PDB file of C-alpha atoms in Angstrom:
ATOM      1  CA  UNK A 234    -103.243 -28.466  24.392  1.00  0.00           C
ATOM      2  CA  UNK A 235    -104.130 -30.820  21.546  1.00  0.00           C
ATOM      3  CA  UNK A 236    -103.439 -30.027  17.918  1.00  0.00           C
ATOM      4  CA  UNK A 237    -105.531 -31.021  14.966  1.00  0.00           C
ATOM      5  CA  UNK A 238    -103.995 -33.537  12.542  1.00  0.00           C
ATOM      6  CA  UNK A 239    -103.781 -30.724   9.970  1.00  0.00           C
ATOM      7  CA  UNK A 240    -101.674 -28.468  12.192  1.00  0.00           C
ATOM      8  CA  UNK A 241     -99.498 -31.411  13.259  1.00  0.00           C
ATOM      9  CA  UNK A 242     -98.777 -32.173   9.569  1.00  0.00           C
ATOM     10  CA  UNK A 243     -98.026 -28.507   8.927  1.00  0.00           C
ATOM     11  CA  UNK A 244     -95.543 -28.409  11.827  1.00  0.00           C
ATOM     12  CA  UNK A 245     -93.925 -31.638  10.613  1.00  0.00           C
ATOM     13  CA  UNK A 246     -93.601 -30.198   7.100  1.00  0.00           C
ATOM     14  CA  UNK A 247     -92.025 -26.988   8.420  1.00  0.00           C
ATOM     15  CA  UNK A 248     -89.582 -29.020  10.523  1.00  0.00           C
ATOM     16  CA  UNK A 249     -88.549 -31.037   7.437  1.00  0.00           C
ATOM     17  CA  UNK A 250     -88.005 -27.874   5.407  1.00  0.00           C
ATOM     18  CA  UNK A 251     -85.750 -26.437   8.108  1.00  0.00           C
ATOM     19  CA  UNK A 252     -83.857 -29.734   8.424  1.00  0.00           C
ATOM     20  CA  UNK A 253     -83.265 -29.860   4.660  1.00  0.00           C
ATOM     21  CA  UNK A 254     -82.057 -26.255   4.659  1.00  0.00           C
ATOM     22  CA  UNK A 255     -79.655 -27.023   7.503  1.00  0.00           C
ATOM     23  CA  UNK A 256     -78.232 -29.986   5.561  1.00  0.00           C
ATOM     24  CA  UNK A 257     -77.699 -27.810   2.467  1.00  0.00           C
ATOM     25  CA  UNK A 258     -76.000 -25.108   4.524  1.00  0.00           C
ATOM     26  CA  UNK A 259     -73.580 -27.578   6.103  1.00  0.00           C
ATOM     27  CA  UNK A 260     -72.679 -29.373   2.865  1.00  0.00           C
ATOM     28  CA  UNK A 261     -69.746 -27.024   2.261  1.00  0.00           C
ATOM     29  CA  UNK A 262     -70.666 -26.446  -1.381  1.00  0.00           C
ATOM     30  CA  UNK A 263     -70.256 -22.727  -1.832  1.00  0.00           C
ATOM     31  CA  UNK A 264     -70.278 -22.766  -5.617  1.00  0.00           C
ATOM     32  CA  UNK A 265     -66.598 -21.870  -5.986  1.00  0.00           C
ATOM     33  CA  UNK A 266     -65.626 -24.792  -8.157  1.00  0.00           C
ATOM     34  CA  UNK A 267     -64.826 -27.319  -5.458  1.00  0.00           C
ATOM     35  CA  UNK A 268     -62.739 -25.230  -3.130  1.00  0.00           C
ATOM     36  CA  UNK A 269     -64.699 -26.297  -0.082  1.00  0.00           C
ATOM     37  CA  UNK A 270     -66.849 -29.166   0.982  1.00  0.00           C
ATOM     38  CA  UNK A 271     -66.343 -32.864   0.907  1.00  0.00           C
ATOM     39  CA  UNK A 272     -65.534 -34.988   3.885  1.00  0.00           C
ATOM     40  CA  UNK A 273     -65.786 -33.371   7.293  1.00  0.00           C
ATOM     41  CA  UNK A 274     -66.402 -29.795   6.153  1.00  0.00           C
ATOM     42  CA  UNK A 275     -62.789 -29.370   5.060  1.00  0.00           C
ATOM     43  CA  UNK A 276     -62.036 -25.870   3.801  1.00  0.00           C
ATOM     44  CA  UNK A 277     -59.395 -25.669   1.116  1.00  0.00           C
ATOM     45  CA  UNK A 278     -58.247 -23.156  -1.472  1.00  0.00           C
ATOM     46  CA  UNK A 279     -55.291 -22.366  -3.695  1.00  0.00           C
ATOM     47  CA  UNK A 280     -53.547 -19.184  -2.563  1.00  0.00           C
ATOM     48  CA  UNK A 281     -50.954 -19.184  -5.406  1.00  0.00           C
ATOM     49  CA  UNK A 282     -50.898 -19.063  -8.329  1.00  0.00           C
ATOM     50  CA  UNK A 283     -54.061 -17.055  -8.803  1.00  0.00           C
ATOM     51  CA  UNK A 284     -56.521 -17.996 -11.527  1.00  0.00           C
ATOM     52  CA  UNK A 285     -55.278 -16.905 -14.962  1.00  0.00           C
ATOM     53  CA  UNK A 286     -51.792 -16.146 -13.614  1.00  0.00           C
ATOM     54  CA  UNK A 287     -48.761 -16.350 -15.875  1.00  0.00           C
ATOM     55  CA  UNK A 288     -46.064 -18.565 -14.401  1.00  0.00           C
ATOM     56  CA  UNK A 289     -42.625 -19.795 -15.355  1.00  0.00           C
ATOM     57  CA  UNK A 290     -41.369 -23.251 -14.476  1.00  0.00           C
ATOM     58  CA  UNK A 291     -40.392 -23.834 -11.716  1.00  0.00           C
ATOM     59  CA  UNK A 292     -43.179 -22.247  -9.678  1.00  0.00           C
ATOM     60  CA  UNK A 293     -44.760 -22.726  -6.274  1.00  0.00           C
ATOM     61  CA  UNK A 294     -48.313 -23.836  -5.557  1.00  0.00           C
ATOM     62  CA  UNK A 295     -49.481 -22.614  -2.156  1.00  0.00           C
ATOM     63  CA  UNK A 296     -52.685 -23.726  -0.444  1.00  0.00           C
ATOM     64  CA  UNK A 297     -54.743 -22.848   2.602  1.00  0.00           C
ATOM     65  CA  UNK A 298     -56.380 -25.817   4.299  1.00  0.00           C
ATOM     66  CA  UNK A 299     -58.451 -26.243   7.430  1.00  0.00           C
ATOM     67  CA  UNK A 300     -57.013 -29.763   7.621  1.00  0.00           C
ATOM     68  CA  UNK A 301     -53.552 -30.461   9.026  1.00  0.00           C
ATOM     69  CA  UNK A 302     -51.163 -31.351   6.202  1.00  0.00           C
ATOM     70  CA  UNK A 303     -48.266 -33.759   6.488  1.00  0.00           C
ATOM     71  CA  UNK A 304     -46.658 -36.979   5.306  1.00  0.00           C
ATOM     72  CA  UNK A 305     -48.594 -40.207   5.130  1.00  0.00           C
ATOM     73  CA  UNK A 306     -46.917 -41.408   8.333  1.00  0.00           C
ATOM     74  CA  UNK A 307     -48.532 -38.568  10.301  1.00  0.00           C
ATOM     75  CA  UNK A 308     -52.016 -39.589   9.206  1.00  0.00           C
ATOM     76  CA  UNK A 309     -52.604 -36.014   8.034  1.00  0.00           C
ATOM     77  CA  UNK A 310     -54.011 -34.905   4.697  1.00  0.00           C
ATOM     78  CA  UNK A 311     -51.811 -33.794   1.788  1.00  0.00           C
ATOM     79  CA  UNK A 312     -52.366 -32.396  -1.707  1.00  0.00           C
ATOM     80  CA  UNK A 313     -52.064 -33.778  -5.213  1.00  0.00           C
ATOM     81  CA  UNK A 314     -51.400 -31.394  -8.119  1.00  0.00           C
ATOM     82  CA  UNK A 315     -51.816 -32.339 -11.776  1.00  0.00           C
ATOM     83  CA  UNK A 316     -52.263 -30.596 -15.100  1.00  0.00           C
ATOM     84  CA  UNK A 317     -54.709 -30.728 -17.990  1.00  0.00           C
ATOM     85  CA  UNK A 318     -56.848 -33.515 -16.552  1.00  0.00           C
ATOM     86  CA  UNK A 319     -53.959 -35.983 -16.295  1.00  0.00           C
ATOM     87  CA  UNK A 320     -54.763 -37.170 -12.756  1.00  0.00           C
ATOM     88  CA  UNK A 321     -52.398 -40.160 -13.064  1.00  0.00           C
ATOM     89  CA  UNK A 322     -49.398 -37.786 -13.303  1.00  0.00           C
ATOM     90  CA  UNK A 323     -49.637 -35.941  -9.992  1.00  0.00           C
ATOM     91  CA  UNK A 324     -47.162 -34.172  -7.754  1.00  0.00           C
ATOM     92  CA  UNK A 325     -47.572 -34.567  -3.981  1.00  0.00           C
ATOM     93  CA  UNK A 326     -47.354 -31.707  -1.504  1.00  0.00           C
ATOM     94  CA  UNK A 327     -47.106 -32.674   2.155  1.00  0.00           C
ATOM     95  CA  UNK A 328     -47.200 -29.089   3.398  1.00  0.00           C
ATOM     96  CA  UNK A 329     -48.938 -25.893   2.398  1.00  0.00           C
ATOM     97  CA  UNK A 330     -46.737 -25.477  -0.679  1.00  0.00           C
ATOM     98  CA  UNK A 331     -45.171 -27.608  -3.385  1.00  0.00           C
ATOM     99  CA  UNK A 332     -42.710 -26.652  -6.100  1.00  0.00           C
ATOM    100  CA  UNK A 333     -43.720 -27.576  -9.622  1.00  0.00           C
ATOM    101  CA  UNK A 334     -40.693 -28.491 -11.710  1.00  0.00           C
ATOM    102  CA  UNK A 335     -42.379 -30.546 -14.446  1.00  0.00           C
ATOM    103  CA  UNK A 336     -41.905 -29.411 -17.996  1.00  0.00           C
ATOM    104  CA  UNK A 337     -45.110 -27.779 -19.168  1.00  0.00           C
ATOM    105  CA  UNK A 338     -45.402 -26.480 -22.704  1.00  0.00           C
ATOM    106  CA  UNK A 339     -45.840 -22.737 -23.036  1.00  0.00           C
ATOM    107  CA  UNK A 340     -49.474 -21.697 -23.143  1.00  0.00           C
ATOM    108  CA  UNK A 341     -52.726 -22.281 -21.303  1.00  0.00           C
ATOM    109  CA  UNK A 342     -53.080 -25.150 -18.827  1.00  0.00           C
ATOM    110  CA  UNK A 343     -55.614 -26.276 -16.247  1.00  0.00           C
ATOM    111  CA  UNK A 344     -53.979 -27.002 -12.894  1.00  0.00           C
ATOM    112  CA  UNK A 345     -55.977 -29.211 -10.528  1.00  0.00           C
ATOM    113  CA  UNK A 346     -55.212 -29.279  -6.802  1.00  0.00           C
ATOM    114  CA  UNK A 347     -56.932 -31.948  -4.720  1.00  0.00           C
ATOM    115  CA  UNK A 348     -57.003 -32.495  -0.958  1.00  0.00           C
ATOM    116  CA  UNK A 349     -56.193 -36.127  -0.120  1.00  0.00           C
ATOM    117  CA  UNK A 350     -56.356 -38.375   2.916  1.00  0.00           C
ATOM    118  CA  UNK A 351     -53.125 -39.930   4.216  1.00  0.00           C
ATOM    119  CA  UNK A 352     -53.892 -43.063   2.151  1.00  0.00           C
ATOM    120  CA  UNK A 353     -54.085 -40.883  -1.015  1.00  0.00           C
ATOM    121  CA  UNK A 354     -57.863 -41.302  -1.396  1.00  0.00           C
ATOM    122  CA  UNK A 355     -59.860 -38.217  -2.359  1.00  0.00           C
ATOM    123  CA  UNK A 356     -60.809 -36.107   0.687  1.00  0.00           C
ATOM    124  CA  UNK A 357     -63.352 -34.142  -1.340  1.00  0.00           C
ATOM    125  CA  UNK A 358     -62.167 -30.596  -1.988  1.00  0.00           C
ATOM    126  CA  UNK A 359     -60.675 -30.034  -5.435  1.00  0.00           C
ATOM    127  CA  UNK A 360     -59.794 -26.751  -7.140  1.00  0.00           C
ATOM    128  CA  UNK A 361     -59.154 -26.153 -10.836  1.00  0.00           C
ATOM    129  CA  UNK A 362     -56.999 -23.135 -11.629  1.00  0.00           C
ATOM    130  CA  UNK A 363     -56.384 -21.923 -15.180  1.00  0.00           C
ATOM    131  CA  UNK A 364     -52.776 -20.776 -15.624  1.00  0.00           C
ATOM    132  CA  UNK A 365     -50.553 -19.727 -18.501  1.00  0.00           C
ATOM    133  CA  UNK A 366     -46.998 -20.994 -18.674  1.00  0.00           C
ATOM    134  CA  UNK A 367     -44.556 -18.502 -20.171  1.00  0.00           C
ATOM    135  CA  UNK A 368     -42.004 -19.590 -22.729  1.00  0.00           C
ATOM    136  CA  UNK A 369     -38.906 -18.848 -20.603  1.00  0.00           C
ATOM    137  CA  UNK A 370     -35.776 -20.673 -21.687  1.00  0.00           C
ATOM    138  CA  UNK A 371     -37.491 -24.054 -21.709  1.00  0.00           C
ATOM    139  CA  UNK A 372     -35.427 -25.551 -18.927  1.00  0.00           C
ATOM    140  CA  UNK A 373     -36.413 -26.502 -15.434  1.00  0.00           C
ATOM    141  CA  UNK A 374     -34.428 -27.964 -12.580  1.00  0.00           C
ATOM    142  CA  UNK A 375     -34.478 -31.734 -12.472  1.00  0.00           C
ATOM    143  CA  UNK A 376     -36.889 -32.913  -9.788  1.00  0.00           C
ATOM    144  CA  UNK A 377     -35.620 -35.006  -6.944  1.00  0.00           C
ATOM    145  CA  UNK A 378     -37.352 -38.331  -6.711  1.00  0.00           C
ATOM    146  CA  UNK A 379     -38.330 -39.618  -3.304  1.00  0.00           C
ATOM    147  CA  UNK A 380     -40.483 -42.477  -2.151  1.00  0.00           C
ATOM    148  CA  UNK A 381     -42.647 -42.519   0.953  1.00  0.00           C
ATOM    149  CA  UNK A 382     -43.245 -45.582   3.157  1.00  0.00           C
ATOM    150  CA  UNK A 383     -46.253 -46.545   1.050  1.00  0.00           C
ATOM    151  CA  UNK A 384     -44.160 -46.742  -2.124  1.00  0.00           C
ATOM    152  CA  UNK A 385     -45.547 -43.548  -3.653  1.00  0.00           C
ATOM    153  CA  UNK A 386     -43.007 -41.594  -5.664  1.00  0.00           C
ATOM    154  CA  UNK A 387     -43.011 -37.842  -5.264  1.00  0.00           C
TER     155      UNK A 387
END
């Protein structure tokens, strides 16, 4: 059966529309502020603290990730956590949780949690969580300082 050039163009157009829709559906962007998507369809979210939670230092950040998490030597992903847009001052979590011991002033803060490749480059998913730090007694345990094989301090 032969098709007219018009119907062939129509079929080609329909095929392109479906292909574009399939690309959009697999992009991982679900409109949740960066909690999914990025490289390789990685799924990632912050389980604790919840958005708008009140916390006292020290507190735990817990994540759920479809990617295996581990130290740089394993080749697995890990997380970086920073506050108020200060990406240069991050804390590294090599598992599904990391304890935050940094002094944060009482009040509202924006916590950013980012999924990272073993070489510390951005793996794509990033979540911003608004939190409120309570006044407490103003003291926090002193963090232990460690260095991984790549010279990164955590």
